[in-house]
Amino acid sequence: MESGTCRLVELPKIFDPRGNLTFIEGNRHVPFAMRRAFWIYDVPGGEMRGGHAYRKNRELIVAVSGSFEVEVDDGKSVSRYLLNRSYFGLYMPPLHWRSLVNFSTNSLCLVLASEDYDETDYLRDYMTFKQLRST
Ligand code: TYD
């Protein structure tokens, strides 16, 4: 599976009258082994999360509940993805600047990451990110 492109990934959905079930397997639905999970919730109206890129970390971002948008900048162009289904994830390669905006009330954003948390892996300065992308 090619690792360099940001893309929506459709996940398996097991329909069941008792309630539906979706799952993710590392190295199958995403091109990495999952190492860490975190989730973002209770986001007040109008707030933004993200606003950075990673040097190495890859992620799958899922709107497990509710909806939000992810604005993705690959250094050349900006794309906007609406996540509003729990069986779709947005695969984020390294070196992609992301901003999560327009969270609906009670939305839940699950992030599956390829690496341990490491502040030195973050690019939090946009100009540094742009310079890295242009080299
Ligand atoms: P950050 O990744 O900047 O948040 P956002 O999702 O909005 O980009 O993380 C916010 C804070 O949470 C940061 O100061 C460090 C802490 N944090 C951890 O300790 N471990 C983690 O796995 C994550 C994702 C964040």
mmCIF file with all atom_site columns, C-alpha atoms and ligand atoms in Angstrom:
data_model
loop_
_atom_site.group_PDB
_atom_site.id
_atom_site.type_symbol
_atom_site.label_atom_id
_atom_site.label_alt_id
_atom_site.label_comp_id
_atom_site.label_asym_id
_atom_site.label_entity_id
_atom_site.label_seq_id
_atom_site.pdbx_PDB_ins_code
_atom_site.Cartn_x
_atom_site.Cartn_y
_atom_site.Cartn_z
_atom_site.occupancy
_atom_site.B_iso_or_equiv
_atom_site.pdbx_formal_charge
_atom_site.auth_seq_id
_atom_site.auth_comp_id
_atom_site.auth_asym_id
_atom_site.auth_atom_id
_atom_site.pdbx_PDB_model_num
ATOM   1   C CA  . MET A 1 1   ? 0.000   0.000  0.000  1.00 0.00 ? 1   MET A CA  1
ATOM   2   C CA  . GLU A 1 2   ? 1.454   3.333  -1.061 1.00 0.00 ? 2   GLU A CA  1
ATOM   3   C CA  . SER A 1 3   ? 2.247   5.507  1.959  1.00 0.00 ? 3   SER A CA  1
ATOM   4   C CA  . GLY A 1 4   ? 2.724   9.028  0.633  1.00 0.00 ? 4   GLY A CA  1
ATOM   5   C CA  . THR A 1 5   ? -0.776  10.210 -0.260 1.00 0.00 ? 5   THR A CA  1
ATOM   6   C CA  . CYS A 1 6   ? -3.479  11.560 2.002  1.00 0.00 ? 6   CYS A CA  1
ATOM   7   C CA  . ARG A 1 7   ? -6.678  9.645  1.252  1.00 0.00 ? 7   ARG A CA  1
ATOM   8   C CA  . LEU A 1 8   ? -10.002 8.479  2.600  1.00 0.00 ? 8   LEU A CA  1
ATOM   9   C CA  . VAL A 1 9   ? -10.040 4.805  3.579  1.00 0.00 ? 9   VAL A CA  1
ATOM   10  C CA  . GLU A 1 10  ? -13.315 2.890  3.665  1.00 0.00 ? 10  GLU A CA  1
ATOM   11  C CA  . LEU A 1 11  ? -13.300 0.471  6.580  1.00 0.00 ? 11  LEU A CA  1
ATOM   12  C CA  . PRO A 1 12  ? -15.194 -2.812 6.835  1.00 0.00 ? 12  PRO A CA  1
ATOM   13  C CA  . LYS A 1 13  ? -18.731 -2.444 8.125  1.00 0.00 ? 13  LYS A CA  1
ATOM   14  C CA  . ILE A 1 14  ? -20.486 -5.479 9.574  1.00 0.00 ? 14  ILE A CA  1
ATOM   15  C CA  . PHE A 1 15  ? -24.201 -4.731 9.400  1.00 0.00 ? 15  PHE A CA  1
ATOM   16  C CA  . ASP A 1 16  ? -26.160 -6.252 12.231 1.00 0.00 ? 16  ASP A CA  1
ATOM   17  C CA  . PRO A 1 17  ? -29.698 -5.602 13.500 1.00 0.00 ? 17  PRO A CA  1
ATOM   18  C CA  . ARG A 1 18  ? -28.149 -5.458 16.987 1.00 0.00 ? 18  ARG A CA  1
ATOM   19  C CA  . GLY A 1 19  ? -25.919 -2.572 15.890 1.00 0.00 ? 19  GLY A CA  1
ATOM   20  C CA  . ASN A 1 20  ? -23.153 -2.213 13.323 1.00 0.00 ? 20  ASN A CA  1
ATOM   21  C CA  . LEU A 1 21  ? -19.460 -2.954 13.851 1.00 0.00 ? 21  LEU A CA  1
ATOM   22  C CA  . THR A 1 22  ? -16.368 -1.557 12.135 1.00 0.00 ? 22  THR A CA  1
ATOM   23  C CA  . PHE A 1 23  ? -12.744 -2.586 12.596 1.00 0.00 ? 23  PHE A CA  1
ATOM   24  C CA  . ILE A 1 24  ? -9.259  -1.612 11.478 1.00 0.00 ? 24  ILE A CA  1
ATOM   25  C CA  . GLU A 1 25  ? -6.206  -3.807 11.035 1.00 0.00 ? 25  GLU A CA  1
ATOM   26  C CA  . GLY A 1 26  ? -2.731  -2.283 10.912 1.00 0.00 ? 26  GLY A CA  1
ATOM   27  C CA  . ASN A 1 27  ? -0.794  -2.904 7.687  1.00 0.00 ? 27  ASN A CA  1
ATOM   28  C CA  . ARG A 1 28  ? -4.055  -3.896 5.997  1.00 0.00 ? 28  ARG A CA  1
ATOM   29  C CA  . HIS A 1 29  ? -6.437  -0.944 6.043  1.00 0.00 ? 29  HIS A CA  1
ATOM   30  C CA  . VAL A 1 30  ? -3.644  1.518  6.818  1.00 0.00 ? 30  VAL A CA  1
ATOM   31  C CA  . PRO A 1 31  ? -0.022  1.253  5.646  1.00 0.00 ? 31  PRO A CA  1
ATOM   32  C CA  . PHE A 1 32  ? 1.418   1.128  9.173  1.00 0.00 ? 32  PHE A CA  1
ATOM   33  C CA  . ALA A 1 33  ? 1.294   -0.871 12.368 1.00 0.00 ? 33  ALA A CA  1
ATOM   34  C CA  . MET A 1 34  ? -0.768  1.017  14.942 1.00 0.00 ? 34  MET A CA  1
ATOM   35  C CA  . ARG A 1 35  ? 1.190   2.000  18.019 1.00 0.00 ? 35  ARG A CA  1
ATOM   36  C CA  . ARG A 1 36  ? -0.962  4.575  19.820 1.00 0.00 ? 36  ARG A CA  1
ATOM   37  C CA  . ALA A 1 37  ? -4.561  5.759  19.945 1.00 0.00 ? 37  ALA A CA  1
ATOM   38  C CA  . PHE A 1 38  ? -5.941  9.037  21.244 1.00 0.00 ? 38  PHE A CA  1
ATOM   39  C CA  . TRP A 1 39  ? -9.235  10.807 20.921 1.00 0.00 ? 39  TRP A CA  1
ATOM   40  C CA  . ILE A 1 40  ? -10.478 14.367 20.897 1.00 0.00 ? 40  ILE A CA  1
ATOM   41  C CA  . TYR A 1 41  ? -13.868 15.159 22.395 1.00 0.00 ? 41  TYR A CA  1
ATOM   42  C CA  . ASP A 1 42  ? -15.855 17.942 24.102 1.00 0.00 ? 42  ASP A CA  1
ATOM   43  C CA  . VAL A 1 43  ? -14.606 20.391 21.492 1.00 0.00 ? 43  VAL A CA  1
ATOM   44  C CA  . PRO A 1 44  ? -16.352 23.738 22.042 1.00 0.00 ? 44  PRO A CA  1
ATOM   45  C CA  . GLY A 1 45  ? -18.114 25.231 19.021 1.00 0.00 ? 45  GLY A CA  1
ATOM   46  C CA  . GLY A 1 46  ? -15.748 27.106 16.724 1.00 0.00 ? 46  GLY A CA  1
ATOM   47  C CA  . GLU A 1 47  ? -12.558 25.592 18.185 1.00 0.00 ? 47  GLU A CA  1
ATOM   48  C CA  . MET A 1 48  ? -9.791  24.117 16.052 1.00 0.00 ? 48  MET A CA  1
ATOM   49  C CA  . ARG A 1 49  ? -7.425  21.206 16.784 1.00 0.00 ? 49  ARG A CA  1
ATOM   50  C CA  . GLY A 1 50  ? -4.245  20.183 15.035 1.00 0.00 ? 50  GLY A CA  1
ATOM   51  C CA  . GLY A 1 51  ? -2.436  23.003 13.298 1.00 0.00 ? 51  GLY A CA  1
ATOM   52  C CA  . HIS A 1 52  ? 0.803   21.080 12.780 1.00 0.00 ? 52  HIS A CA  1
ATOM   53  C CA  . ALA A 1 53  ? 2.492   18.297 10.817 1.00 0.00 ? 53  ALA A CA  1
ATOM   54  C CA  . TYR A 1 54  ? 4.677   15.368 11.830 1.00 0.00 ? 54  TYR A CA  1
ATOM   55  C CA  . ARG A 1 55  ? 8.100   14.453 10.512 1.00 0.00 ? 55  ARG A CA  1
ATOM   56  C CA  . LYS A 1 56  ? 7.558   10.703 10.860 1.00 0.00 ? 56  LYS A CA  1
ATOM   57  C CA  . ASN A 1 57  ? 4.225   9.882  12.499 1.00 0.00 ? 57  ASN A CA  1
ATOM   58  C CA  . ARG A 1 58  ? 1.389   8.593  10.315 1.00 0.00 ? 58  ARG A CA  1
ATOM   59  C CA  . GLU A 1 59  ? -2.226  8.622  11.353 1.00 0.00 ? 59  GLU A CA  1
ATOM   60  C CA  . LEU A 1 60  ? -5.702  7.461  10.565 1.00 0.00 ? 60  LEU A CA  1
ATOM   61  C CA  . ILE A 1 61  ? -8.319  9.985  11.684 1.00 0.00 ? 61  ILE A CA  1
ATOM   62  C CA  . VAL A 1 62  ? -11.880 8.721  12.226 1.00 0.00 ? 62  VAL A CA  1
ATOM   63  C CA  . ALA A 1 63  ? -15.065 10.570 13.142 1.00 0.00 ? 63  ALA A CA  1
ATOM   64  C CA  . VAL A 1 64  ? -16.371 7.819  15.408 1.00 0.00 ? 64  VAL A CA  1
ATOM   65  C CA  . SER A 1 65  ? -19.308 10.046 16.271 1.00 0.00 ? 65  SER A CA  1
ATOM   66  C CA  . GLY A 1 66  ? -20.589 13.290 14.798 1.00 0.00 ? 66  GLY A CA  1
ATOM   67  C CA  . SER A 1 67  ? -18.603 15.167 12.187 1.00 0.00 ? 67  SER A CA  1
ATOM   68  C CA  . PHE A 1 68  ? -15.716 17.541 11.587 1.00 0.00 ? 68  PHE A CA  1
ATOM   69  C CA  . GLU A 1 69  ? -13.547 18.666 8.697  1.00 0.00 ? 69  GLU A CA  1
ATOM   70  C CA  . VAL A 1 70  ? -9.836  18.121 8.160  1.00 0.00 ? 70  VAL A CA  1
ATOM   71  C CA  . GLU A 1 71  ? -7.935  20.680 6.146  1.00 0.00 ? 71  GLU A CA  1
ATOM   72  C CA  . VAL A 1 72  ? -4.801  19.068 4.725  1.00 0.00 ? 72  VAL A CA  1
ATOM   73  C CA  . ASP A 1 73  ? -1.840  20.962 3.264  1.00 0.00 ? 73  ASP A CA  1
ATOM   74  C CA  . ASP A 1 74  ? 0.802   18.864 1.485  1.00 0.00 ? 74  ASP A CA  1
ATOM   75  C CA  . GLY A 1 75  ? 3.001   21.900 0.880  1.00 0.00 ? 75  GLY A CA  1
ATOM   76  C CA  . LYS A 1 76  ? 1.646   22.405 -2.616 1.00 0.00 ? 76  LYS A CA  1
ATOM   77  C CA  . SER A 1 77  ? -2.124  22.428 -2.279 1.00 0.00 ? 77  SER A CA  1
ATOM   78  C CA  . VAL A 1 78  ? -4.809  22.374 0.381  1.00 0.00 ? 78  VAL A CA  1
ATOM   79  C CA  . SER A 1 79  ? -7.642  19.809 0.448  1.00 0.00 ? 79  SER A CA  1
ATOM   80  C CA  . ARG A 1 80  ? -10.599 19.652 2.789  1.00 0.00 ? 80  ARG A CA  1
ATOM   81  C CA  . TYR A 1 81  ? -12.190 16.376 3.911  1.00 0.00 ? 81  TYR A CA  1
ATOM   82  C CA  . LEU A 1 82  ? -15.518 16.075 5.682  1.00 0.00 ? 82  LEU A CA  1
ATOM   83  C CA  . LEU A 1 83  ? -15.515 13.137 8.098  1.00 0.00 ? 83  LEU A CA  1
ATOM   84  C CA  . ASN A 1 84  ? -19.036 12.192 9.150  1.00 0.00 ? 84  ASN A CA  1
ATOM   85  C CA  . ARG A 1 85  ? -19.161 8.385  8.972  1.00 0.00 ? 85  ARG A CA  1
ATOM   86  C CA  . SER A 1 86  ? -17.616 6.025  11.530 1.00 0.00 ? 86  SER A CA  1
ATOM   87  C CA  . TYR A 1 87  ? -16.584 3.588  8.764  1.00 0.00 ? 87  TYR A CA  1
ATOM   88  C CA  . PHE A 1 88  ? -14.352 6.051  6.925  1.00 0.00 ? 88  PHE A CA  1
ATOM   89  C CA  . GLY A 1 89  ? -10.899 7.158  8.049  1.00 0.00 ? 89  GLY A CA  1
ATOM   90  C CA  . LEU A 1 90  ? -8.554  9.771  6.682  1.00 0.00 ? 90  LEU A CA  1
ATOM   91  C CA  . TYR A 1 91  ? -5.036  8.430  6.212  1.00 0.00 ? 91  TYR A CA  1
ATOM   92  C CA  . MET A 1 92  ? -2.431  11.097 6.925  1.00 0.00 ? 92  MET A CA  1
ATOM   93  C CA  . PRO A 1 93  ? 1.158   10.482 5.786  1.00 0.00 ? 93  PRO A CA  1
ATOM   94  C CA  . PRO A 1 94  ? 4.055   12.336 7.404  1.00 0.00 ? 94  PRO A CA  1
ATOM   95  C CA  . LEU A 1 95  ? 4.763   15.932 6.372  1.00 0.00 ? 95  LEU A CA  1
ATOM   96  C CA  . HIS A 1 96  ? 1.111   16.883 5.904  1.00 0.00 ? 96  HIS A CA  1
ATOM   97  C CA  . TRP A 1 97  ? -0.071  19.963 7.779  1.00 0.00 ? 97  TRP A CA  1
ATOM   98  C CA  . ARG A 1 98  ? -3.535  19.332 9.239  1.00 0.00 ? 98  ARG A CA  1
ATOM   99  C CA  . SER A 1 99  ? -6.190  21.428 10.915 1.00 0.00 ? 99  SER A CA  1
ATOM   100 C CA  . LEU A 1 100 ? -9.369  19.916 12.349 1.00 0.00 ? 100 LEU A CA  1
ATOM   101 C CA  . VAL A 1 101 ? -12.301 22.338 12.254 1.00 0.00 ? 101 VAL A CA  1
ATOM   102 C CA  . ASN A 1 102 ? -16.099 22.567 12.353 1.00 0.00 ? 102 ASN A CA  1
ATOM   103 C CA  . PHE A 1 103 ? -16.645 19.930 15.038 1.00 0.00 ? 103 PHE A CA  1
ATOM   104 C CA  . SER A 1 104 ? -20.306 19.075 15.516 1.00 0.00 ? 104 SER A CA  1
ATOM   105 C CA  . THR A 1 105 ? -21.763 18.909 19.006 1.00 0.00 ? 105 THR A CA  1
ATOM   106 C CA  . ASN A 1 106 ? -20.721 15.697 20.807 1.00 0.00 ? 106 ASN A CA  1
ATOM   107 C CA  . SER A 1 107 ? -18.363 14.669 18.003 1.00 0.00 ? 107 SER A CA  1
ATOM   108 C CA  . LEU A 1 108 ? -15.641 12.174 18.804 1.00 0.00 ? 108 LEU A CA  1
ATOM   109 C CA  . CYS A 1 109 ? -12.398 12.123 16.811 1.00 0.00 ? 109 CYS A CA  1
ATOM   110 C CA  . LEU A 1 110 ? -10.370 8.927  17.115 1.00 0.00 ? 110 LEU A CA  1
ATOM   111 C CA  . VAL A 1 111 ? -6.749  9.025  15.933 1.00 0.00 ? 111 VAL A CA  1
ATOM   112 C CA  . LEU A 1 112 ? -4.675  5.889  15.364 1.00 0.00 ? 112 LEU A CA  1
ATOM   113 C CA  . ALA A 1 113 ? -0.985  6.677  15.161 1.00 0.00 ? 113 ALA A CA  1
ATOM   114 C CA  . SER A 1 114 ? 2.086   4.824  13.955 1.00 0.00 ? 114 SER A CA  1
ATOM   115 C CA  . GLU A 1 115 ? 4.495   6.230  16.570 1.00 0.00 ? 115 GLU A CA  1
ATOM   116 C CA  . ASP A 1 116 ? 4.728   6.930  20.286 1.00 0.00 ? 116 ASP A CA  1
ATOM   117 C CA  . TYR A 1 117 ? 4.021   10.501 21.323 1.00 0.00 ? 117 TYR A CA  1
ATOM   118 C CA  . ASP A 1 118 ? 7.165   12.536 20.691 1.00 0.00 ? 118 ASP A CA  1
ATOM   119 C CA  . GLU A 1 119 ? 7.076   16.314 20.770 1.00 0.00 ? 119 GLU A CA  1
ATOM   120 C CA  . THR A 1 120 ? 10.271  16.472 18.685 1.00 0.00 ? 120 THR A CA  1
ATOM   121 C CA  . ASP A 1 121 ? 8.392   14.773 15.821 1.00 0.00 ? 121 ASP A CA  1
ATOM   122 C CA  . TYR A 1 122 ? 6.008   17.749 15.572 1.00 0.00 ? 122 TYR A CA  1
ATOM   123 C CA  . LEU A 1 123 ? 6.384   20.545 13.064 1.00 0.00 ? 123 LEU A CA  1
ATOM   124 C CA  . ARG A 1 124 ? 4.471   23.358 14.715 1.00 0.00 ? 124 ARG A CA  1
ATOM   125 C CA  . ASP A 1 125 ? 5.942   26.219 12.703 1.00 0.00 ? 125 ASP A CA  1
ATOM   126 C CA  . TYR A 1 126 ? 4.294   26.543 9.283  1.00 0.00 ? 126 TYR A CA  1
ATOM   127 C CA  . MET A 1 127 ? 7.304   28.167 7.598  1.00 0.00 ? 127 MET A CA  1
ATOM   128 C CA  . THR A 1 128 ? 9.581   25.342 8.795  1.00 0.00 ? 128 THR A CA  1
ATOM   129 C CA  . PHE A 1 129 ? 7.067   22.860 7.365  1.00 0.00 ? 129 PHE A CA  1
ATOM   130 C CA  . LYS A 1 130 ? 6.974   24.708 4.024  1.00 0.00 ? 130 LYS A CA  1
ATOM   131 C CA  . GLN A 1 131 ? 10.756  24.806 3.866  1.00 0.00 ? 131 GLN A CA  1
ATOM   132 C CA  . LEU A 1 132 ? 11.001  21.063 4.548  1.00 0.00 ? 132 LEU A CA  1
ATOM   133 C CA  . ARG A 1 133 ? 8.447   20.349 1.813  1.00 0.00 ? 133 ARG A CA  1
ATOM   134 C CA  . SER A 1 134 ? 10.327  22.430 -0.701 1.00 0.00 ? 134 SER A CA  1
ATOM   135 C CA  . THR A 1 135 ? 13.657  20.633 -0.238 1.00 0.00 ? 135 THR A CA  1
HETATM 136 P P1  . TYD B 2 .   ? -1.553  17.996 20.179 1.00 0.00 ? 1   TYD B P1  1
HETATM 137 O O1  . TYD B 2 .   ? -1.119  16.813 19.358 1.00 0.00 ? 1   TYD B O1  1
HETATM 138 O O2  . TYD B 2 .   ? -0.823  19.278 19.986 1.00 0.00 ? 1   TYD B O2  1
HETATM 139 O O3  . TYD B 2 .   ? -3.109  18.279 19.955 1.00 0.00 ? 1   TYD B O3  1
HETATM 140 P P2  . TYD B 2 .   ? -3.918  18.376 18.580 1.00 0.00 ? 1   TYD B P2  1
HETATM 141 O O4  . TYD B 2 .   ? -4.644  17.089 18.466 1.00 0.00 ? 1   TYD B O4  1
HETATM 142 O O5  . TYD B 2 .   ? -4.848  19.518 18.702 1.00 0.00 ? 1   TYD B O5  1
HETATM 143 O O6  . TYD B 2 .   ? -2.938  18.549 17.485 1.00 0.00 ? 1   TYD B O6  1
HETATM 144 O O7  . TYD B 2 .   ? -1.526  17.563 21.718 1.00 0.00 ? 1   TYD B O7  1
HETATM 145 C C1  . TYD B 2 .   ? -1.988  18.424 22.729 1.00 0.00 ? 1   TYD B C1  1
HETATM 146 C C2  . TYD B 2 .   ? -1.223  18.116 23.997 1.00 0.00 ? 1   TYD B C2  1
HETATM 147 O O8  . TYD B 2 .   ? -1.517  16.791 24.423 1.00 0.00 ? 1   TYD B O8  1
HETATM 148 C C3  . TYD B 2 .   ? 0.282   18.193 23.791 1.00 0.00 ? 1   TYD B C3  1
HETATM 149 O O9  . TYD B 2 .   ? 0.795   19.264 24.560 1.00 0.00 ? 1   TYD B O9  1
HETATM 150 C C4  . TYD B 2 .   ? 0.843   16.905 24.319 1.00 0.00 ? 1   TYD B C4  1
HETATM 151 C C5  . TYD B 2 .   ? -0.331  16.073 24.745 1.00 0.00 ? 1   TYD B C5  1
HETATM 152 N N1  . TYD B 2 .   ? -0.347  14.750 24.092 1.00 0.00 ? 1   TYD B N1  1
HETATM 153 C C6  . TYD B 2 .   ? 0.227   13.668 24.742 1.00 0.00 ? 1   TYD B C6  1
HETATM 154 O O10 . TYD B 2 .   ? 0.771   13.784 25.855 1.00 0.00 ? 1   TYD B O10 1
HETATM 155 N N2  . TYD B 2 .   ? 0.188   12.437 24.147 1.00 0.00 ? 1   TYD B N2  1
HETATM 156 C C7  . TYD B 2 .   ? -0.394  12.241 22.939 1.00 0.00 ? 1   TYD B C7  1
HETATM 157 O O11 . TYD B 2 .   ? -0.419  11.089 22.414 1.00 0.00 ? 1   TYD B O11 1
HETATM 158 C C8  . TYD B 2 .   ? -0.964  13.383 22.271 1.00 0.00 ? 1   TYD B C8  1
HETATM 159 C C9  . TYD B 2 .   ? -1.603  13.224 20.931 1.00 0.00 ? 1   TYD B C9  1
HETATM 160 C C10 . TYD B 2 .   ? -0.916  14.601 22.898 1.00 0.00 ? 1   TYD B C10 1
#
